[in-house]
Amino acid sequence: MRKFTLLIALLFIFAGASMAQVVENFESIKMNVFAAGANGEVAVVANPDPTGINPSYTVAKMVRGADGESYAGWYGTLATPIDFNTTKYVHVKVWKPRISPVKFKIEEGETGNLEVASINPQTVVNGWEELVFDFSAATGPYVKIVFFPDFEEPLTLTEDITVYFDDFYVNNDPTPGSDPVQVLENYEYIPLNIMTGGAEDLSKFTLVPNPDKSGVNLSDYVIKFDRDKDGVPWGGFYSATQVDVTENKYMHVKVWKPRISPVKFKIEAGAAGTLEVASTNAQTETNVWVDYVFDFSEKTGTYPTIVFMPDFAEPVGLTEDIVIYFDDIILNNDPNPVMNPPSLTINVDMNGTGDMTGVPVYISGTLGGIYGTWNEPGSNPNNEMLDTDGDGIYSITLQIGYGLIDFKFFKGTGWGGGDPVQEPGLDPGNRNYIFSETTSISYKWGVQGLLSVPQNPLAEQIKMYPNPVSNELVINSSAKVKEVTITSMLGQLVGTYSLNSNGRTSINTSALGNGMYFVTFVGENGHRYVQKLVKN
């Protein structure tokens, strides 16, 4: 239950606000694989060897391509920075089929990029071993990490191998097995205790990449429910996960289903009694993501058990097994399902750049979803920009999550035709934009800055200070704000609050780690306004 405990630990306090509870979103750090060969990939899977020092249920798996590079691995950006002023050692558990060096790297911090091998070389094959990396030379916060689980140079593989890793954490003790100060990633999620109908019911749950990144669900990982035709109407899961329906009354779950049937949710063992309800919005579509809402207004207090039944047809009525997906279990005070996915239209004026006949234009960057993270121009057809009316302005409409994006335009395929603009941002030379509501923005090839800047009606009505902030953030609004969210640089949720008020509000930010965040305000008419927040 890593995500929920993180939210509680932050202890944000809003006057007159209720904080939504992210029960589970099944996400982990985004592992961007590189130099791993034609077959290289990274995924989150069930632990294939839950023995020894690592009995956990879920781990990360990397297929290490035999035709990759010595430095094959992945990089990711953390929701909360590592503070190397107070912690110096990174720990990770690995499972490998051969002995080879393991390296870890931190990037873009105040002491520069640092790459080190583990201080305790790997000695175990086909079993779990904890390796430790010494970053005593580093100071200050770092958010970008790089992991090389099999750094053999030169590479001698004749076939692909599979490596597993788990439990990244930092502390100030180089001893394997010492207590963590900050858990970077453990790939765990709430237990899904399956409810089945006996020996013939072979239903199961699996964490998988989202097979349909569209509509209201653009996230990377979801749960796959293999629903056996011989199952029971109440097939689903229960979980010992405490939820509080005192202030927040509506449970939301996103579901993708191949047939029409009722969806039910249940809260159990609370002082106010058990309650099972069907979704307030009945299913009307198949093979699309829908946000289903469950009304628990008649109950109050905390509940230690939740139950989810995504296909409550009685009788079951199946003649063959089916597959159902679900994601994003969130408790808040909003009875309305998420309906419209955000969309961002980006235009680039290519006039004056020479003959564009037959030359494609692509966008690449930290876009996520079907657009990937820095996909090579030409490798992903979803990233091609089009000039449908021949006016020299190329456009693309992206369905992506709100937050900061870093991107670049390219003429032709490959990395060689990048826009020559020098734009300050996350990486000097790239464009960057804070996406906060459905809108259209325009640029000109080789020219710094936006040509058109969308006007946000909330910009003059909401003020927050001080910024940078230490222990208390003050928000002053002359507009009615319905909801406030705080996210990391990558859009990972830190806190969500139902406000439904205007005036002055204080937030306790003392528990936030140092670094940059985004505060998103949602007005009563649906307009969104995003401000950068620096914590020091």
Coordinates of C-alpha atoms in Angstrom, one line a residue:
M1 CA 0.0 0.0 0.0
R2 CA 2.9 2.3 -0.8
K3 CA 1.0 5.1 -2.5
F4 CA -1.6 5.6 0.2
T5 CA 0.9 5.6 3.1
L6 CA 2.9 8.2 1.2
L7 CA -0.1 10.4 1.0
I8 CA -0.9 10.1 4.7
A9 CA 2.7 10.7 5.6
L10 CA 2.7 14.1 3.9
L11 CA -0.1 15.4 6.2
F12 CA -1.3 18.3 4.2
I13 CA -4.0 20.3 6.0
F14 CA -6.7 22.3 4.2
A15 CA -9.1 24.5 6.1
G16 CA -12.6 23.2 5.1
A17 CA -11.2 20.7 2.6
S18 CA -11.3 16.9 2.4
M19 CA -8.3 15.1 1.0
A20 CA -9.1 12.4 -1.6
Q21 CA -7.5 9.0 -1.0
V22 CA -5.7 7.2 -3.8
V23 CA -6.4 3.7 -2.7
E24 CA -4.3 2.2 -5.6
N25 CA -3.3 3.3 -9.1
F26 CA -1.0 0.3 -9.8
E27 CA 1.7 2.6 -11.1
S28 CA 5.5 2.4 -10.5
I29 CA 8.4 4.5 -11.5
K30 CA 8.6 4.8 -15.3
M31 CA 11.6 2.7 -16.4
N32 CA 12.8 4.0 -19.7
V33 CA 14.9 1.2 -21.2
F34 CA 18.0 1.9 -23.4
A35 CA 20.7 0.1 -25.3
A36 CA 19.1 -3.3 -24.5
G37 CA 19.1 -4.8 -28.0
A38 CA 16.2 -5.7 -30.3
N39 CA 14.5 -7.8 -27.5
G40 CA 15.3 -5.5 -24.6
E41 CA 12.3 -4.6 -22.4
V42 CA 11.4 -3.8 -18.8
A43 CA 8.1 -4.8 -17.0
V44 CA 6.6 -5.3 -13.6
V45 CA 5.8 -9.0 -13.0
A46 CA 5.1 -11.5 -10.2
N47 CA 8.2 -12.5 -8.3
P48 CA 9.5 -15.7 -9.9
D49 CA 11.5 -16.7 -6.9
P50 CA 9.9 -15.4 -3.6
T51 CA 12.6 -16.9 -1.4
G52 CA 15.5 -15.8 0.7
I53 CA 15.8 -12.1 1.2
N54 CA 13.0 -11.2 -1.2
P55 CA 9.6 -12.8 -0.5
S56 CA 7.7 -9.9 -2.0
Y57 CA 4.9 -10.5 -4.5
T58 CA 5.9 -8.1 -7.3
V59 CA 9.3 -7.3 -8.9
A60 CA 10.7 -5.7 -12.0
K61 CA 11.9 -7.8 -14.9
M62 CA 14.4 -6.8 -17.6
V63 CA 15.0 -8.8 -20.7
R64 CA 18.6 -8.1 -21.5
G65 CA 19.2 -8.3 -25.3
A66 CA 22.3 -10.3 -26.4
D67 CA 22.7 -7.7 -29.2
G68 CA 22.6 -4.8 -26.8
E69 CA 25.3 -2.7 -25.3
S70 CA 27.4 -3.1 -22.2
Y71 CA 25.6 -0.2 -20.6
A72 CA 22.1 -1.6 -21.2
G73 CA 19.6 -0.6 -18.5
W74 CA 17.0 2.0 -17.8
Y75 CA 16.6 5.5 -16.4
G76 CA 13.7 7.0 -14.4
T77 CA 12.7 10.2 -12.6
L78 CA 11.6 10.1 -9.0
A79 CA 8.5 11.6 -7.5
T80 CA 10.5 12.7 -4.4
P81 CA 14.2 13.6 -4.8
I82 CA 17.0 11.7 -3.0
D83 CA 18.7 14.1 -0.5
F84 CA 22.4 13.1 -0.6
N85 CA 23.2 15.6 2.1
T86 CA 21.7 13.2 4.6
T87 CA 21.7 9.8 2.8
K88 CA 24.7 8.3 1.0
Y89 CA 23.9 4.7 0.1
V90 CA 21.5 3.2 -2.5
H91 CA 20.4 -0.4 -2.0
V92 CA 18.8 -2.7 -4.5
K93 CA 18.0 -6.4 -4.7
V94 CA 18.9 -8.3 -7.9
W95 CA 18.3 -11.8 -9.3
K96 CA 20.7 -12.7 -12.1
P97 CA 21.5 -15.8 -14.1
R98 CA 25.2 -14.9 -14.3
I99 CA 27.9 -12.9 -12.5
S100 CA 28.7 -9.5 -13.9
P101 CA 29.1 -5.9 -12.6
V102 CA 26.1 -3.9 -11.5
K103 CA 26.2 -0.1 -11.7
F104 CA 24.0 2.7 -10.5
K105 CA 24.1 6.4 -11.7
I106 CA 22.6 9.6 -10.5
E107 CA 22.2 12.6 -12.9
E108 CA 21.5 16.3 -13.0
G109 CA 22.3 17.2 -9.4
E110 CA 24.5 19.9 -7.9
T111 CA 27.6 17.6 -7.8
G112 CA 27.1 16.5 -11.4
N113 CA 26.5 13.0 -12.8
L114 CA 28.0 10.2 -10.7
E115 CA 28.2 6.5 -11.8
V116 CA 29.4 3.8 -9.4
A117 CA 29.6 0.0 -9.3
S118 CA 28.2 -1.8 -6.2
I119 CA 30.6 -1.8 -3.3
N120 CA 29.8 -5.5 -2.7
P121 CA 30.3 -7.4 -6.0
Q122 CA 27.6 -9.9 -7.1
T123 CA 28.3 -13.4 -5.7
V124 CA 24.9 -15.1 -6.1
V125 CA 23.5 -16.7 -9.3
N126 CA 19.8 -17.5 -9.8
G127 CA 19.0 -16.1 -6.3
W128 CA 18.3 -12.8 -4.7
E129 CA 21.2 -10.6 -3.4
E130 CA 21.2 -7.1 -2.1
L131 CA 23.8 -4.8 -3.6
V132 CA 24.8 -1.4 -2.2
F133 CA 26.1 1.7 -4.1
D134 CA 28.2 4.4 -2.3
F135 CA 27.4 8.0 -3.2
S136 CA 29.4 9.7 -0.5
A137 CA 30.7 12.1 -3.1
A138 CA 27.2 13.5 -3.9
T139 CA 25.4 16.4 -2.2
G140 CA 22.0 17.9 -2.6
P141 CA 18.8 16.6 -4.2
Y142 CA 18.7 14.2 -7.3
V143 CA 15.6 13.1 -9.1
K144 CA 17.1 11.2 -12.1
I145 CA 18.4 7.7 -11.5
V146 CA 20.0 5.2 -14.0
F147 CA 20.4 1.4 -13.4
F148 CA 22.7 -0.9 -15.2
P149 CA 22.0 -4.5 -14.0
D150 CA 24.5 -6.3 -16.2
F151 CA 27.4 -4.1 -17.1
E152 CA 29.8 -6.6 -18.8
E153 CA 32.4 -4.9 -21.1
P154 CA 32.8 -6.3 -23.7
L155 CA 29.5 -8.0 -23.8
T156 CA 29.8 -11.8 -24.3
L157 CA 26.2 -12.9 -24.4
T158 CA 25.1 -15.3 -27.2
E159 CA 21.4 -15.2 -26.2
D160 CA 19.1 -12.9 -24.3
I161 CA 18.9 -13.3 -20.5
T162 CA 16.4 -12.2 -17.9
V163 CA 17.3 -10.2 -14.9
Y164 CA 15.0 -9.3 -12.0
F165 CA 15.4 -6.4 -9.4
D166 CA 13.4 -5.0 -6.6
D167 CA 13.4 -2.7 -3.5
F168 CA 15.4 0.4 -4.3
Y169 CA 15.9 2.4 -1.2
V170 CA 18.4 4.8 0.3
N171 CA 19.9 5.3 3.8
N172 CA 23.1 6.2 5.5
D173 CA 24.3 2.6 6.2
P174 CA 26.3 0.5 3.7
T175 CA 25.2 -2.8 5.3
P176 CA 22.9 -5.0 3.2
G177 CA 19.6 -5.4 4.9
S178 CA 19.8 -2.1 6.9
D179 CA 16.6 -0.1 7.4
P180 CA 15.5 2.2 4.6
V181 CA 15.3 6.0 5.1
Q182 CA 13.5 6.5 1.8
V183 CA 12.0 3.8 -0.5
L184 CA 12.5 4.8 -4.1
E185 CA 10.5 1.9 -5.5
N186 CA 9.3 -1.5 -4.3
Y187 CA 6.9 -2.3 -7.2
E188 CA 4.2 -3.4 -4.7
Y189 CA 0.5 -2.6 -4.7
I190 CA -2.4 -3.5 -2.5
P191 CA -3.1 -7.3 -2.1
L192 CA -5.8 -8.5 -4.6
N193 CA -7.3 -11.6 -2.8
I194 CA -9.2 -13.3 -5.5
M195 CA -12.8 -14.5 -4.9
T196 CA -13.5 -17.6 -6.9
G197 CA -16.0 -20.4 -7.1
G198 CA -14.0 -23.5 -6.5
A199 CA -11.6 -25.8 -8.4
E200 CA -13.2 -25.2 -11.8
D201 CA -12.8 -21.4 -11.5
L202 CA -9.4 -20.5 -12.8
S203 CA -9.8 -16.7 -12.6
K204 CA -6.7 -14.7 -11.8
F205 CA -5.3 -11.2 -11.6
T206 CA -2.1 -9.9 -13.3
L207 CA -0.4 -6.5 -13.4
V208 CA 0.1 -5.7 -17.1
P209 CA 0.9 -2.8 -19.4
N210 CA -2.3 -0.9 -20.3
P211 CA -3.5 -2.5 -23.5
D212 CA -5.6 0.5 -24.5
K213 CA -4.1 3.9 -23.6
S214 CA -7.0 6.0 -24.7
G215 CA -10.0 7.8 -23.4
V216 CA -10.0 8.4 -19.6
N217 CA -7.1 6.1 -18.9
L218 CA -3.7 6.9 -20.3
S219 CA -1.7 5.2 -17.5
D220 CA 1.1 2.7 -18.0
Y221 CA 0.0 -0.2 -15.9
V222 CA -3.4 -1.7 -15.1
I223 CA -4.8 -5.0 -13.6
K224 CA -5.9 -7.7 -15.9
F225 CA -8.7 -10.0 -14.6
D226 CA -8.9 -13.3 -16.4
R227 CA -12.6 -14.1 -15.8
D228 CA -13.3 -17.8 -16.0
K229 CA -16.6 -18.8 -17.6
D230 CA -17.0 -21.2 -14.7
G231 CA -16.7 -18.4 -12.1
V232 CA -19.2 -16.9 -9.7
P233 CA -21.3 -13.7 -10.1
W234 CA -19.3 -12.1 -7.3
G235 CA -16.0 -12.9 -8.8
G236 CA -13.4 -10.2 -8.0
F237 CA -11.1 -9.4 -5.1
Y238 CA -11.1 -8.2 -1.5
S239 CA -8.3 -6.3 0.1
A240 CA -7.3 -5.3 3.6
T241 CA -7.0 -1.6 2.8
Q242 CA -8.3 1.0 5.1
V243 CA -10.6 3.7 3.6
D244 CA -12.3 6.6 5.3
V245 CA -15.8 7.6 4.1
T246 CA -16.3 10.3 6.7
E247 CA -15.7 13.2 4.3
N248 CA -15.1 11.4 1.0
K249 CA -18.2 9.5 -0.1
Y250 CA -17.6 8.4 -3.7
M251 CA -15.3 5.5 -4.8
H252 CA -14.1 5.6 -8.4
V253 CA -12.7 2.7 -10.4
K254 CA -11.8 2.7 -14.1
V255 CA -12.9 -0.5 -15.9
W256 CA -12.5 -1.9 -19.4
K257 CA -15.0 -4.7 -20.2
P258 CA -15.9 -6.7 -23.3
R259 CA -19.6 -7.2 -22.3
I260 CA -22.4 -5.2 -20.5
S261 CA -22.9 -6.3 -16.9
P262 CA -23.3 -4.6 -13.5
V263 CA -20.2 -3.4 -11.6
K264 CA -20.3 -3.5 -7.8
F265 CA -18.1 -2.3 -4.9
K266 CA -18.4 -3.1 -1.2
I267 CA -16.9 -1.7 2.0
E268 CA -16.8 -4.1 5.0
A269 CA -16.3 -4.3 8.7
G270 CA -16.7 -0.7 9.6
A271 CA -18.5 0.6 12.7
A272 CA -21.4 1.8 10.6
G273 CA -21.9 -1.6 9.0
T274 CA -21.2 -3.2 5.6
L275 CA -22.5 -1.7 2.4
E276 CA -22.5 -3.1 -1.2
V277 CA -23.6 -0.9 -4.0
A278 CA -23.7 -1.0 -7.8
S279 CA -22.1 1.8 -9.8
T280 CA -24.2 5.0 -10.1
N281 CA -23.4 5.1 -13.8
A282 CA -24.5 1.8 -15.4
Q283 CA -22.3 0.3 -18.1
T284 CA -23.4 1.2 -21.7
E285 CA -20.2 0.7 -23.7
T286 CA -17.9 -2.2 -24.3
N287 CA -14.1 -2.3 -25.0
V288 CA -13.5 1.3 -23.7
W289 CA -12.3 2.7 -20.4
V290 CA -15.1 4.0 -18.2
D291 CA -14.8 5.6 -14.8
Y292 CA -17.4 3.9 -12.6
V293 CA -18.6 5.7 -9.4
F294 CA -20.0 4.1 -6.2
D295 CA -22.0 6.1 -3.7
F296 CA -21.2 5.5 0.0
S297 CA -23.0 8.6 1.3
E298 CA -25.0 6.7 3.9
K299 CA -21.9 5.5 5.7
T300 CA -19.2 7.2 7.8
G301 CA -16.0 6.3 9.5
T302 CA -13.1 4.0 8.5
Y303 CA -13.4 0.6 6.8
P304 CA -10.6 -2.0 6.9
T305 CA -11.7 -4.0 3.8
I306 CA -12.8 -3.2 0.3
V307 CA -14.4 -5.6 -2.2
F308 CA -14.6 -5.1 -6.0
M309 CA -16.8 -7.1 -8.3
P310 CA -16.4 -5.9 -11.9
D311 CA -18.7 -8.3 -13.7
F312 CA -21.7 -9.1 -11.4
A313 CA -24.0 -10.9 -13.9
E314 CA -26.3 -13.3 -12.1
P315 CA -26.2 -16.0 -13.5
V316 CA -22.8 -15.5 -14.9
G317 CA -23.9 -16.6 -18.4
L318 CA -20.5 -16.9 -20.0
T319 CA -19.7 -19.6 -22.6
E320 CA -16.0 -18.7 -22.8
D321 CA -13.5 -17.0 -20.6
I322 CA -13.2 -13.2 -20.9
V323 CA -10.6 -10.5 -19.9
I324 CA -11.5 -7.4 -17.9
Y325 CA -9.1 -4.6 -17.0
F326 CA -9.4 -2.1 -14.1
D327 CA -7.3 0.7 -12.7
D328 CA -7.2 3.9 -10.5
I329 CA -9.2 3.1 -7.3
I330 CA -9.8 6.6 -5.8
L331 CA -12.0 7.8 -3.0
N332 CA -13.1 11.4 -3.2
N333 CA -16.1 13.7 -2.8
D334 CA -17.0 14.0 -6.5
P335 CA -20.1 12.0 -7.7
N336 CA -19.3 12.6 -11.3
P337 CA -17.3 10.1 -13.4
V338 CA -14.3 11.3 -15.3
M339 CA -15.7 11.8 -18.8
N340 CA -13.4 13.6 -21.2
P341 CA -9.7 12.9 -21.7
P342 CA -7.5 15.9 -21.8
S343 CA -6.2 16.9 -25.2
L344 CA -3.3 19.2 -26.2
T345 CA -3.0 20.4 -29.8
I346 CA 0.5 21.5 -30.7
N347 CA 1.2 23.4 -34.0
V348 CA 4.6 24.3 -35.5
D349 CA 5.0 26.7 -38.4
M350 CA 7.5 25.2 -40.9
N351 CA 7.3 28.1 -43.4
G352 CA 10.7 29.4 -44.4
T353 CA 12.5 26.1 -43.6
G354 CA 12.9 25.0 -47.3
D355 CA 11.1 22.6 -49.5
M356 CA 9.0 20.3 -47.3
T357 CA 7.6 18.2 -50.1
G358 CA 7.6 14.6 -48.9
V359 CA 9.4 15.5 -45.7
P360 CA 7.5 14.3 -42.5
V361 CA 7.5 16.2 -39.3
Y362 CA 7.6 14.5 -35.9
I363 CA 7.4 15.4 -32.3
S364 CA 9.3 13.5 -29.6
G365 CA 9.6 14.1 -25.8
T366 CA 8.3 13.1 -22.4
L367 CA 4.8 12.7 -23.8
G368 CA 4.0 9.2 -22.4
G369 CA 1.1 7.0 -23.3
I370 CA 1.0 5.9 -27.0
Y371 CA 3.5 8.7 -27.8
G372 CA 6.3 7.2 -25.7
T373 CA 9.3 8.9 -24.0
W374 CA 11.7 10.3 -26.5
N375 CA 10.8 7.9 -29.3
E376 CA 13.1 8.2 -32.2
P377 CA 11.5 10.3 -35.0
G378 CA 9.9 8.0 -37.5
S379 CA 9.7 5.0 -35.1
N380 CA 6.3 5.8 -33.7
P381 CA 3.5 6.7 -36.2
N382 CA 1.5 8.3 -33.4
N383 CA 4.0 11.1 -33.2
E384 CA 3.8 12.4 -36.8
M385 CA 2.5 15.9 -37.3
L386 CA 0.3 16.7 -40.3
D387 CA -0.3 19.7 -42.5
T388 CA -3.8 18.8 -43.8
D389 CA -4.5 22.2 -45.5
G390 CA -1.1 22.9 -47.0
D391 CA -0.5 26.1 -45.2
G392 CA 2.9 25.0 -43.9
I393 CA 1.7 24.6 -40.3
Y394 CA 2.0 21.1 -39.0
S395 CA -0.3 19.9 -36.1
I396 CA -0.8 17.0 -33.7
T397 CA -3.5 16.5 -31.0
L398 CA -2.2 14.5 -28.0
Q399 CA -4.2 12.8 -25.4
I400 CA -1.8 12.9 -22.4
G401 CA -1.9 13.4 -18.7
Y402 CA -1.7 16.9 -17.2
G403 CA 1.7 18.2 -16.2
L404 CA 5.1 19.3 -17.5
I405 CA 6.2 18.0 -20.9
D406 CA 9.6 18.4 -22.5
F407 CA 9.7 18.0 -26.3
K408 CA 11.3 18.8 -29.6
F409 CA 10.3 19.0 -33.3
F410 CA 12.1 17.0 -36.0
K411 CA 12.2 17.2 -39.8
G412 CA 12.4 13.7 -41.3
T413 CA 13.3 10.5 -39.5
G414 CA 16.1 9.9 -37.0
W415 CA 17.6 12.3 -34.5
G416 CA 19.6 14.4 -37.0
G417 CA 16.8 16.8 -38.0
G418 CA 16.0 18.4 -34.8
D419 CA 14.6 22.0 -34.4
P420 CA 17.7 24.2 -33.9
V421 CA 15.9 26.4 -31.3
Q422 CA 17.7 27.0 -28.0
E423 CA 14.9 27.0 -25.5
P424 CA 15.6 27.0 -21.7
G425 CA 13.9 24.1 -20.0
L426 CA 14.5 20.7 -18.4
D427 CA 17.1 20.1 -21.0
P428 CA 18.4 23.3 -22.7
G429 CA 17.4 23.2 -26.4
N430 CA 14.1 21.4 -25.8
R431 CA 10.6 23.0 -25.7
N432 CA 8.7 22.7 -22.4
Y433 CA 5.1 23.4 -21.5
I434 CA 2.9 22.9 -18.5
F435 CA -0.3 21.2 -19.7
S436 CA -3.2 22.0 -17.5
E437 CA -6.4 22.0 -19.6
T438 CA -7.5 21.1 -23.1
T439 CA -6.0 23.8 -25.4
S440 CA -4.0 24.6 -28.5
I441 CA -0.5 26.1 -28.6
S442 CA 1.6 27.2 -31.5
Y443 CA 5.4 27.5 -32.2
K444 CA 7.6 28.5 -35.2
W445 CA 10.5 26.2 -36.2
G446 CA 13.8 27.8 -34.9
V447 CA 12.1 30.5 -32.9
Q448 CA 12.2 30.6 -29.1
G449 CA 8.9 30.7 -27.2
L450 CA 5.2 30.3 -27.8
L451 CA 3.6 32.2 -30.7
S452 CA 0.3 32.0 -29.0
V453 CA -0.2 31.9 -25.2
P454 CA -3.6 30.6 -24.0
Q455 CA -5.3 32.9 -21.6
N456 CA -6.5 31.2 -18.4
P457 CA -9.5 32.9 -16.7
L458 CA -8.2 31.7 -13.2
A459 CA -4.8 33.3 -13.6
E460 CA -5.7 36.6 -12.1
Q461 CA -8.0 35.1 -9.5
I462 CA -5.7 32.7 -7.7
K463 CA -2.5 33.6 -5.8
M464 CA -0.3 31.4 -3.8
Y465 CA 2.7 32.4 -1.7
P466 CA 5.5 32.2 -0.6
N467 CA 7.2 30.5 -3.4
P468 CA 9.7 28.9 -2.7
V469 CA 7.9 27.5 0.3
S470 CA 9.2 26.0 3.5
N471 CA 6.5 25.0 6.0
E472 CA 3.3 26.7 5.0
L473 CA 1.8 27.6 1.6
V474 CA -1.0 30.3 1.5
I475 CA -3.6 30.2 -1.3
N476 CA -5.8 33.3 -1.8
S477 CA -8.6 32.9 -4.4
S478 CA -11.4 35.2 -5.5
A479 CA -12.8 32.4 -7.6
K480 CA -14.5 29.3 -6.2
V481 CA -12.0 26.4 -6.4
K482 CA -13.5 23.0 -6.5
E483 CA -10.4 20.9 -6.2
V484 CA -6.7 21.2 -5.7
T485 CA -4.0 18.7 -6.5
I486 CA -0.3 18.6 -5.9
T487 CA 1.9 16.5 -8.2
S488 CA 5.6 15.8 -8.8
M489 CA 7.5 16.9 -11.8
L490 CA 6.3 13.8 -13.7
G491 CA 2.7 14.2 -12.8
Q492 CA 2.7 11.6 -10.0
L493 CA 0.0 12.4 -7.4
V494 CA 1.1 13.7 -4.0
G495 CA -2.2 15.0 -2.7
T496 CA -5.8 15.7 -3.9
Y497 CA -8.2 17.9 -2.0
S498 CA -11.9 18.7 -2.4
L499 CA -12.2 22.4 -1.5
N500 CA -15.4 23.9 -2.9
S501 CA -14.6 27.4 -1.6
N502 CA -12.8 30.7 -2.2
G503 CA -10.9 33.0 0.1
R504 CA -7.7 32.2 2.1
T505 CA -6.5 28.7 2.7
S506 CA -3.3 27.4 4.3
I507 CA -1.4 24.2 3.5
N508 CA 1.1 22.5 5.8
T509 CA 4.1 21.7 3.4
S510 CA 6.6 20.7 6.1
A511 CA 6.6 17.0 5.1
L512 CA 7.3 17.7 1.4
G513 CA 10.7 16.7 0.1
N514 CA 12.8 19.4 -1.4
G515 CA 12.3 19.9 -5.2
M516 CA 9.7 21.2 -7.7
Y517 CA 6.0 20.4 -7.6
F518 CA 2.9 21.5 -9.5
V519 CA -0.2 22.8 -7.8
T520 CA -3.3 22.4 -10.0
F521 CA -6.5 24.4 -9.2
V522 CA -9.8 23.3 -10.7
G523 CA -12.5 25.9 -10.8
E524 CA -16.2 25.2 -10.5
N525 CA -16.7 25.6 -14.2
G526 CA -14.0 23.0 -15.0
H527 CA -11.1 25.4 -15.9
R528 CA -7.7 24.3 -14.6
Y529 CA -4.8 26.5 -13.6
V530 CA -1.3 25.2 -12.8
Q531 CA 1.5 26.9 -10.9
K532 CA 5.0 25.6 -10.2
L533 CA 5.9 25.2 -6.5
V534 CA 9.4 25.0 -5.2
K535 CA 10.0 23.4 -1.8
N536 CA 13.2 24.2 0.1

